[in-house]
Tab-separated table of C-alpha atoms in Angstrom:
chain	number	residue	atom	x	y	z
A	1	UNK	CA	-12.094	35.572	-25.673
A	2	UNK	CA	-12.341	31.768	-25.631
A	3	UNK	CA	-10.227	29.977	-23.083
A	4	UNK	CA	-7.465	27.940	-24.711
A	5	UNK	CA	-7.596	24.251	-23.865
A	6	UNK	CA	-4.497	22.849	-22.185
A	7	UNK	CA	-2.607	20.031	-23.868
A	8	UNK	CA	-2.004	16.984	-21.663
A	9	UNK	CA	1.582	16.001	-20.938
A	10	UNK	CA	0.673	12.320	-21.038
A	11	UNK	CA	-2.318	10.331	-22.254
A	12	UNK	CA	-3.252	6.956	-20.818
A	13	UNK	CA	-5.766	4.275	-21.557
A	14	UNK	CA	-7.149	2.166	-18.723
A	15	UNK	CA	-7.456	-1.595	-19.125
A	16	UNK	CA	-8.757	-4.178	-16.698
A	17	UNK	CA	-6.310	-6.845	-15.533
A	18	UNK	CA	-7.710	-9.344	-13.061
A	19	UNK	CA	-9.826	-7.178	-10.787
A	20	UNK	CA	-7.489	-4.181	-11.084
A	21	UNK	CA	-7.542	-1.251	-13.478
A	22	UNK	CA	-4.149	-0.525	-15.046
A	23	UNK	CA	-3.208	2.646	-16.938
A	24	UNK	CA	-0.846	2.563	-19.953
A	25	UNK	CA	0.590	5.570	-21.766
A	26	UNK	CA	1.350	5.867	-25.489
A	27	UNK	CA	4.814	4.346	-25.009
A	28	UNK	CA	3.469	1.293	-23.233
A	29	UNK	CA	4.678	2.533	-19.818
A	30	UNK	CA	2.495	1.542	-16.879
A	31	UNK	CA	1.172	4.602	-14.997
A	32	UNK	CA	-1.188	2.785	-12.629
A	33	UNK	CA	0.495	3.916	-9.410
A	34	UNK	CA	0.226	7.600	-10.417
A	35	UNK	CA	-3.580	7.634	-10.679
A	36	UNK	CA	-6.176	6.941	-7.983
A	37	UNK	CA	-8.190	3.733	-8.171
A	38	UNK	CA	-11.487	5.600	-8.462
A	39	UNK	CA	-10.229	7.724	-11.355
A	40	UNK	CA	-8.955	4.663	-13.239
A	41	UNK	CA	-12.151	2.708	-12.652
A	42	UNK	CA	-14.355	5.566	-13.902
A	43	UNK	CA	-12.197	5.943	-17.013
A	44	UNK	CA	-12.492	2.232	-17.789
A	45	UNK	CA	-16.238	2.071	-17.190
A	46	UNK	CA	-16.771	5.303	-19.143
A	47	UNK	CA	-14.480	4.151	-21.955
A	48	UNK	CA	-12.525	7.407	-22.072
A	49	UNK	CA	-8.862	8.444	-21.929
A	50	UNK	CA	-7.094	10.258	-19.091
A	51	UNK	CA	-4.644	13.104	-19.536
A	52	UNK	CA	-1.992	14.333	-17.100
A	53	UNK	CA	-1.753	18.076	-16.503
A	54	UNK	CA	0.302	20.338	-14.238
A	55	UNK	CA	-1.508	23.013	-12.237
A	56	UNK	CA	-0.295	26.525	-11.441
A	57	UNK	CA	1.234	25.301	-8.171
A	58	UNK	CA	3.264	22.623	-9.939
A	59	UNK	CA	1.094	19.756	-8.730
A	60	UNK	CA	0.056	17.196	-11.356
A	61	UNK	CA	-3.478	15.899	-11.799
A	62	UNK	CA	-5.380	13.567	-14.146
A	63	UNK	CA	-8.704	14.228	-15.875
A	64	UNK	CA	-10.892	12.988	-18.717
A	65	UNK	CA	-9.918	13.966	-22.254
A	66	UNK	CA	-11.580	13.456	-25.614
A	67	UNK	CA	-10.038	11.664	-28.556
A	68	UNK	CA	-8.498	8.338	-29.465
A	69	UNK	CA	-5.173	6.746	-28.634
A	70	UNK	CA	-3.171	4.269	-30.715
A	71	UNK	CA	-3.130	0.664	-29.552
A	72	UNK	CA	-0.635	0.112	-26.766
A	73	UNK	CA	1.368	-3.066	-26.433
A	74	UNK	CA	0.936	-4.411	-22.912
A	75	UNK	CA	1.550	-7.788	-21.357
A	76	UNK	CA	-1.969	-8.390	-20.063
A	77	UNK	CA	-2.604	-11.126	-22.645
A	78	UNK	CA	0.871	-12.676	-22.687
A	79	UNK	CA	2.952	-12.564	-19.550
A	80	UNK	CA	6.670	-12.935	-20.151
A	81	UNK	CA	8.296	-14.471	-17.095
A	82	UNK	CA	12.099	-14.841	-16.979
A	83	UNK	CA	13.008	-18.520	-17.210
A	84	UNK	CA	16.733	-18.604	-17.847
A	85	UNK	CA	18.743	-18.199	-14.639
A	86	UNK	CA	20.951	-15.494	-16.155
A	87	UNK	CA	17.860	-13.516	-17.209
A	88	UNK	CA	16.392	-13.783	-13.722
A	89	UNK	CA	19.636	-12.604	-12.115
A	90	UNK	CA	19.826	-9.660	-14.504
A	91	UNK	CA	16.207	-8.690	-13.832
A	92	UNK	CA	16.542	-8.899	-10.041
A	93	UNK	CA	19.793	-6.988	-9.762
A	94	UNK	CA	18.730	-4.255	-12.183
A	95	UNK	CA	15.278	-3.876	-10.659
A	96	UNK	CA	15.987	-1.006	-8.252
A	97	UNK	CA	15.220	1.486	-11.027
A	98	UNK	CA	11.660	0.088	-11.052
A	99	UNK	CA	11.053	1.142	-7.443
A	100	UNK	CA	8.748	4.181	-7.225
A	101	UNK	CA	10.594	7.194	-5.885
A	102	UNK	CA	7.875	7.736	-3.303
A	103	UNK	CA	8.487	4.271	-1.813
A	104	UNK	CA	11.237	4.521	0.792
A	105	UNK	CA	12.725	1.043	0.788
A	106	UNK	CA	16.353	-0.077	0.864
A	107	UNK	CA	17.861	-1.496	-2.311
A	108	UNK	CA	18.515	-4.849	-0.620
A	109	UNK	CA	14.917	-5.278	0.547
A	110	UNK	CA	13.500	-4.136	-2.785
A	111	UNK	CA	15.636	-6.704	-4.638
A	112	UNK	CA	14.607	-9.360	-2.119
A	113	UNK	CA	10.964	-8.458	-2.730
A	114	UNK	CA	11.406	-8.626	-6.517
A	115	UNK	CA	13.331	-11.900	-6.280
A	116	UNK	CA	10.584	-13.461	-4.154
A	117	UNK	CA	7.974	-12.361	-6.685
A	118	UNK	CA	9.906	-13.644	-9.704
A	119	UNK	CA	10.508	-16.972	-7.981
A	120	UNK	CA	6.795	-17.369	-7.196
A	121	UNK	CA	7.203	-17.149	-3.420
A	122	UNK	CA	4.381	-16.315	-1.032
A	123	UNK	CA	5.390	-12.924	0.377
A	124	UNK	CA	4.250	-11.317	3.621
A	125	UNK	CA	4.929	-7.603	4.029
A	126	UNK	CA	5.203	-6.736	7.721
A	127	UNK	CA	5.904	-3.549	9.637
A	128	UNK	CA	4.127	-0.872	11.664
A	129	UNK	CA	0.918	0.734	10.433
A	130	UNK	CA	1.407	3.455	7.841
A	131	UNK	CA	4.953	2.434	6.847
A	132	UNK	CA	4.201	1.597	3.203
A	133	UNK	CA	3.466	-2.160	3.192
A	134	UNK	CA	0.559	-1.973	0.769
A	135	UNK	CA	2.387	0.577	-1.392
A	136	UNK	CA	5.383	-1.784	-1.649
A	137	UNK	CA	3.123	-4.720	-2.515
A	138	UNK	CA	1.396	-2.715	-5.268
A	139	UNK	CA	4.780	-1.502	-6.539
A	140	UNK	CA	5.823	-5.144	-6.884
A	141	UNK	CA	2.672	-5.810	-8.921
A	142	UNK	CA	3.437	-2.893	-11.237
A	143	UNK	CA	7.094	-3.881	-11.621
A	144	UNK	CA	6.400	-7.510	-12.529
A	145	UNK	CA	3.745	-6.411	-15.028
A	146	UNK	CA	1.575	-9.487	-14.549
A	147	UNK	CA	-2.177	-10.037	-14.209
A	148	UNK	CA	-3.060	-8.869	-10.714
A	149	UNK	CA	-5.910	-9.225	-8.235
A	150	UNK	CA	-6.573	-7.309	-5.024
A	151	UNK	CA	-8.494	-8.630	-1.994
A	152	UNK	CA	-8.855	-6.665	1.262
A	153	UNK	CA	-9.329	-9.479	3.769
A	154	UNK	CA	-9.536	-7.062	6.680
A	155	UNK	CA	-12.791	-5.665	5.295
A	156	UNK	CA	-14.298	-9.059	4.434
A	157	UNK	CA	-17.340	-10.002	6.488
A	158	UNK	CA	-17.914	-13.372	4.778
A	159	UNK	CA	-14.578	-15.053	3.983
A	160	UNK	CA	-16.205	-18.127	2.417
A	161	UNK	CA	-18.125	-15.983	-0.068
A	162	UNK	CA	-15.006	-13.927	-0.865
A	163	UNK	CA	-12.609	-16.854	-1.296
A	164	UNK	CA	-14.883	-19.688	-2.479
A	165	UNK	CA	-18.256	-18.377	-3.663
A	166	UNK	CA	-21.967	-18.367	-2.901
A	167	UNK	CA	-24.891	-20.714	-3.358
A	168	UNK	CA	-27.896	-18.988	-4.942
A	169	UNK	CA	-31.467	-20.018	-5.653
A	170	UNK	CA	-33.733	-19.042	-8.545
A	171	UNK	CA	-37.221	-20.321	-9.215
A	172	UNK	CA	-36.471	-21.251	-12.827
A	173	UNK	CA	-33.019	-22.777	-12.463
A	174	UNK	CA	-33.125	-23.861	-8.838
A	175	UNK	CA	-30.023	-23.898	-6.663
A	176	UNK	CA	-26.691	-23.078	-8.289
A	177	UNK	CA	-23.161	-22.235	-7.184
A	178	UNK	CA	-21.419	-19.000	-8.200
A	179	UNK	CA	-17.668	-19.134	-7.718
A	180	UNK	CA	-15.766	-16.119	-6.371
A	181	UNK	CA	-13.321	-13.833	-8.188
A	182	UNK	CA	-10.611	-15.390	-6.007
A	183	UNK	CA	-11.231	-18.773	-7.687
A	184	UNK	CA	-10.648	-17.126	-11.067
A	185	UNK	CA	-7.560	-15.358	-9.740
A	186	UNK	CA	-5.742	-18.494	-8.567
A	187	UNK	CA	-6.380	-20.130	-11.957
A	188	UNK	CA	-4.666	-17.260	-13.826
A	189	UNK	CA	-1.077	-18.246	-14.736
A	190	UNK	CA	1.620	-15.919	-13.377
A	191	UNK	CA	-0.931	-13.770	-11.537
A	192	UNK	CA	0.057	-11.678	-8.529
A	193	UNK	CA	-2.625	-11.856	-5.844
A	194	UNK	CA	-2.523	-9.203	-3.106
A	195	UNK	CA	-4.069	-10.264	0.214
A	196	UNK	CA	-4.256	-6.970	2.090
A	197	UNK	CA	-4.713	-6.799	5.886
A	198	UNK	CA	-4.298	-10.559	6.330
A	199	UNK	CA	-3.757	-10.128	10.082
A	200	UNK	CA	-7.265	-8.629	10.363
A	201	UNK	CA	-8.930	-11.467	8.485
A	202	UNK	CA	-11.369	-13.899	10.081
A	203	UNK	CA	-9.771	-17.256	11.053
A	204	UNK	CA	-12.091	-18.932	8.520
A	205	UNK	CA	-10.160	-17.104	5.804
A	206	UNK	CA	-6.881	-18.442	7.194
A	207	UNK	CA	-8.228	-22.004	7.194
A	208	UNK	CA	-9.336	-21.689	3.575
A	209	UNK	CA	-5.957	-20.279	2.525
A	210	UNK	CA	-3.894	-23.017	4.217
A	211	UNK	CA	-3.954	-25.441	1.276
A	212	UNK	CA	-3.819	-22.630	-1.291
A	213	UNK	CA	-0.566	-21.255	0.147
A	214	UNK	CA	1.106	-24.592	0.915
A	215	UNK	CA	3.769	-25.262	-1.725
A	216	UNK	CA	3.126	-28.989	-1.452
A	217	UNK	CA	-0.618	-28.686	-2.014
A	218	UNK	CA	-1.612	-25.448	-3.842
A	219	UNK	CA	-5.299	-26.168	-4.249
A	220	UNK	CA	-8.677	-24.813	-3.161
A	221	UNK	CA	-11.620	-27.097	-2.448
A	222	UNK	CA	-14.970	-25.637	-3.474
A	223	UNK	CA	-16.917	-27.318	-0.704
A	224	UNK	CA	-20.004	-25.188	-1.426
A	225	UNK	CA	-20.260	-26.727	-4.901
A	226	UNK	CA	-21.929	-30.052	-5.697
A	227	UNK	CA	-19.222	-32.692	-5.850
A	228	UNK	CA	-16.780	-30.443	-3.959
A	229	UNK	CA	-14.547	-29.729	-6.939
A	230	UNK	CA	-10.869	-29.033	-6.329
A	231	UNK	CA	-9.218	-26.096	-8.101
A	232	UNK	CA	-5.447	-26.159	-8.566
A	233	UNK	CA	-3.401	-22.976	-8.252
A	234	UNK	CA	-1.968	-22.107	-11.676
A	235	UNK	CA	1.752	-22.084	-12.401
A	236	UNK	CA	3.650	-18.932	-11.465
A	237	UNK	CA	0.992	-17.497	-9.155
A	238	UNK	CA	2.476	-15.287	-6.436
A	239	UNK	CA	0.609	-14.352	-3.255
A	240	UNK	CA	1.563	-11.100	-1.522
A	241	UNK	CA	0.060	-10.421	1.919
A	242	UNK	CA	0.303	-7.427	4.229
A	243	UNK	CA	0.091	-7.807	7.988
A	244	UNK	CA	0.420	-5.777	11.177
A	245	UNK	CA	1.986	-8.008	13.801
A	246	UNK	CA	2.334	-6.997	17.437
A	247	UNK	CA	0.455	-6.290	20.649
A	248	UNK	CA	-0.097	-2.636	19.725
A	249	UNK	CA	-2.516	-3.592	16.974
A	250	UNK	CA	-5.644	-4.293	18.981
A	251	UNK	CA	-7.875	-4.925	15.970
A	252	UNK	CA	-5.628	-7.649	14.586
A	253	UNK	CA	-5.676	-11.319	15.505
A	254	UNK	CA	-2.767	-13.475	16.629
A	255	UNK	CA	-1.800	-15.081	13.360
A	256	UNK	CA	-1.561	-18.842	13.065
A	257	UNK	CA	2.099	-19.928	13.031
A	258	UNK	CA	1.389	-22.558	10.377
A	259	UNK	CA	-0.030	-19.847	8.119
A	260	UNK	CA	2.932	-17.512	8.650
A	261	UNK	CA	5.356	-20.350	7.836
A	262	UNK	CA	3.890	-20.423	4.329
A	263	UNK	CA	5.299	-16.959	3.604
A	264	UNK	CA	8.648	-15.337	2.928
A	265	UNK	CA	8.761	-12.326	5.284
A	266	UNK	CA	9.763	-8.897	3.960
A	267	UNK	CA	9.874	-6.407	6.824
A	268	UNK	CA	9.352	-2.729	6.063
A	269	UNK	CA	11.571	-0.389	8.047
A	270	UNK	CA	10.441	2.660	9.984
A	271	UNK	CA	11.925	5.682	8.236
A	272	UNK	CA	14.772	7.630	9.782
A	273	UNK	CA	14.424	11.381	10.166
A	274	UNK	CA	16.468	11.996	7.004
A	275	UNK	CA	14.454	9.460	4.992
A	276	UNK	CA	11.188	10.980	6.216
A	277	UNK	CA	12.367	14.451	5.188
A	278	UNK	CA	13.495	13.162	1.771
A	279	UNK	CA	10.079	11.593	1.160
A	280	UNK	CA	8.153	14.674	2.268
A	281	UNK	CA	10.239	17.044	0.135
A	282	UNK	CA	9.631	14.783	-2.866
A	283	UNK	CA	5.876	14.644	-2.270
A	284	UNK	CA	5.403	18.291	-1.242
A	285	UNK	CA	8.001	20.405	-3.092
A	286	UNK	CA	5.940	23.585	-2.599
A	287	UNK	CA	5.785	23.326	1.206
A	288	UNK	CA	8.446	25.252	3.138
A	289	UNK	CA	11.510	23.031	3.640
A	290	UNK	CA	12.025	24.114	7.252
A	291	UNK	CA	8.454	23.120	8.056
A	292	UNK	CA	8.923	19.735	6.397
A	293	UNK	CA	12.108	19.266	8.426
A	294	UNK	CA	10.111	20.023	11.575
A	295	UNK	CA	7.493	17.402	10.650
A	296	UNK	CA	10.228	14.812	10.093
A	297	UNK	CA	11.806	15.738	13.425
A	298	UNK	CA	8.477	15.476	15.278
A	299	UNK	CA	7.876	12.028	13.795
A	300	UNK	CA	11.392	10.905	14.694
A	301	UNK	CA	11.077	12.101	18.302
A	302	UNK	CA	7.761	10.290	18.843
A	303	UNK	CA	9.139	7.064	17.378
A	304	UNK	CA	12.245	7.170	19.567
A	305	UNK	CA	10.122	7.882	22.641
A	306	UNK	CA	7.721	4.991	21.933
A	307	UNK	CA	10.681	2.571	21.802
A	308	UNK	CA	12.403	3.767	24.986
A	309	UNK	CA	12.287	1.802	28.232
A	310	UNK	CA	10.384	4.608	29.960
A	311	UNK	CA	8.111	5.414	27.020
A	312	UNK	CA	5.397	7.983	27.668
A	313	UNK	CA	3.542	7.149	24.451
A	314	UNK	CA	2.566	3.769	23.044
A	315	UNK	CA	3.401	4.425	19.396
A	316	UNK	CA	5.173	6.919	17.186
A	317	UNK	CA	3.678	8.985	14.390
A	318	UNK	CA	3.436	6.937	11.188
A	319	UNK	CA	4.570	8.030	7.740
A	320	UNK	CA	0.939	7.886	6.639
A	321	UNK	CA	0.190	10.539	9.274
A	322	UNK	CA	3.105	12.789	8.290
A	323	UNK	CA	1.969	12.646	4.660
A	324	UNK	CA	-1.574	13.605	5.659
A	325	UNK	CA	-0.238	16.403	7.860
A	326	UNK	CA	1.899	17.789	5.027
A	327	UNK	CA	-1.090	17.617	2.729
A	328	UNK	CA	-2.836	19.966	5.150
A	329	UNK	CA	0.199	22.252	5.143
A	330	UNK	CA	0.076	22.301	1.343
A	331	UNK	CA	-3.596	23.322	1.558
A	332	UNK	CA	-2.774	26.312	3.735
A	333	UNK	CA	-3.179	25.003	7.273
A	334	UNK	CA	-0.583	25.867	9.890
A	335	UNK	CA	1.528	23.226	11.648
A	336	UNK	CA	-0.437	23.642	14.872
A	337	UNK	CA	-3.782	23.369	13.082
A	338	UNK	CA	-2.687	20.354	11.034
A	339	UNK	CA	-1.408	18.598	14.164
A	340	UNK	CA	-4.669	19.309	15.992
A	341	UNK	CA	-6.686	17.295	13.480
A	342	UNK	CA	-4.202	14.682	12.232
A	343	UNK	CA	-1.903	13.821	15.162
A	344	UNK	CA	-3.536	14.580	18.518
A	345	UNK	CA	-6.670	12.392	18.044
A	346	UNK	CA	-4.384	9.345	17.831
A	347	UNK	CA	-3.252	9.776	21.444
A	348	UNK	CA	-5.174	9.263	24.674
A	349	UNK	CA	-5.903	12.441	26.622
A	350	UNK	CA	-6.730	10.615	29.877
A	351	UNK	CA	-4.514	11.773	32.722
A	352	UNK	CA	-4.452	15.490	32.049
A	353	UNK	CA	-0.932	16.904	32.021
A	354	UNK	CA	0.496	13.376	32.247
A	355	UNK	CA	-1.457	12.064	29.253
A	356	UNK	CA	0.013	10.808	25.991
A	357	UNK	CA	-1.682	13.631	24.121
A	358	UNK	CA	-0.128	16.305	26.314
A	359	UNK	CA	3.318	14.819	25.780
A	360	UNK	CA	2.891	14.784	21.996
A	361	UNK	CA	1.586	18.362	22.106
A	362	UNK	CA	4.748	19.340	23.944
A	363	UNK	CA	6.847	17.939	21.113
A	364	UNK	CA	4.796	19.554	18.352
A	365	UNK	CA	4.499	22.946	19.990
A	366	UNK	CA	8.267	23.368	20.248
A	367	UNK	CA	8.267	23.582	16.450
A	368	UNK	CA	5.479	26.142	16.244
A	369	UNK	CA	6.345	29.823	16.015
A	370	UNK	CA	4.012	31.336	18.608
A	371	UNK	CA	6.182	30.415	21.596
A	372	UNK	CA	3.102	29.491	23.612
A	373	UNK	CA	4.524	26.254	24.947
A	374	UNK	CA	7.809	27.342	26.510
A	375	UNK	CA	6.686	26.107	29.938
A	376	UNK	CA	5.632	22.628	28.780
A	377	UNK	CA	9.112	21.080	28.616
A	378	UNK	CA	11.689	20.682	31.301
A	379	UNK	CA	15.278	21.618	30.422
A	380	UNK	CA	16.243	18.139	29.209
A	381	UNK	CA	13.181	17.836	26.969
A	382	UNK	CA	13.757	21.272	25.472
A	383	UNK	CA	17.260	20.227	24.466
A	384	UNK	CA	16.016	16.932	23.023
A	385	UNK	CA	13.188	18.451	20.996
A	386	UNK	CA	15.200	21.317	19.552
A	387	UNK	CA	18.566	19.626	19.023
A	388	UNK	CA	19.711	19.575	15.409
């Protein structure tokens, strides 16, 4: 008997906006944040539609489907930006419904983020690693529904090539200048340009961005081009950067104060235990609730310890790590096994029983069922780790 084909719950078409691939459903609703970048890019390059399906476990997934979809009205060609003050106020203060449920961010900070974007401010998202800075920045892009460009400056080996362009040579045409995608991006009216991992960027990138980000200048000099042309930043362009700031981030650089002054700072908060549990239950509804509560408690305990005056660990477990750990739980790993591969490698094991790793193991093992770690805590630590 032939297997009956499943009908997709939603159908999307992928369109390119800037250097990003956005997904639109049949009602014109943007679904970009629900689909991985690789999946969207393949759909665009392959010129096919994507359908959303729900598996037997209740988890949704996207895959290629055949057929055609009616034209969808999107704002890629014409970007409508609120101009009237009353319209802007209404948009800002009714924008909380646009926040993705999986982004744990207070209503005040979300509205501040939206307001900064609407007003064309340069925005810097700060906060500890794995707290959702990039997710918040991308959520802003999706909410404003404007042309958008993404640049990972932390992974850029040649900032001049990335931000300005390259000089090439061909036998027939000789030497010529090829401008970068960034040059195109800053000339796109009302574009949102995401500068990810700015604190990891080479100082040359910071120097190039100085005039681009300065509200009184807003230009980029193409000094690799003959005549050193100057490109003006288009009206309405918003720059959104993410940065890890602090001594604990050894791979980051001390950011130039003059560069930081060109941004409005939006600080992401570390989640409380209740917020962490709420997020994990939303993302992993099929994982045992008690286990998810234990993961949230473990994360909370490590974060409190890392901030204490007598801290025995340098940093707490990030939300990115708890999400990865719960993904392992969803795939059938036990809490101990998941911790072994996702948490423990982040902590130094030098010092034996006094090491950071041993201390974190003590916390985790109090939430495992085998009772093998009863002798690892003293009486005070047992109370702390198991208290409701």
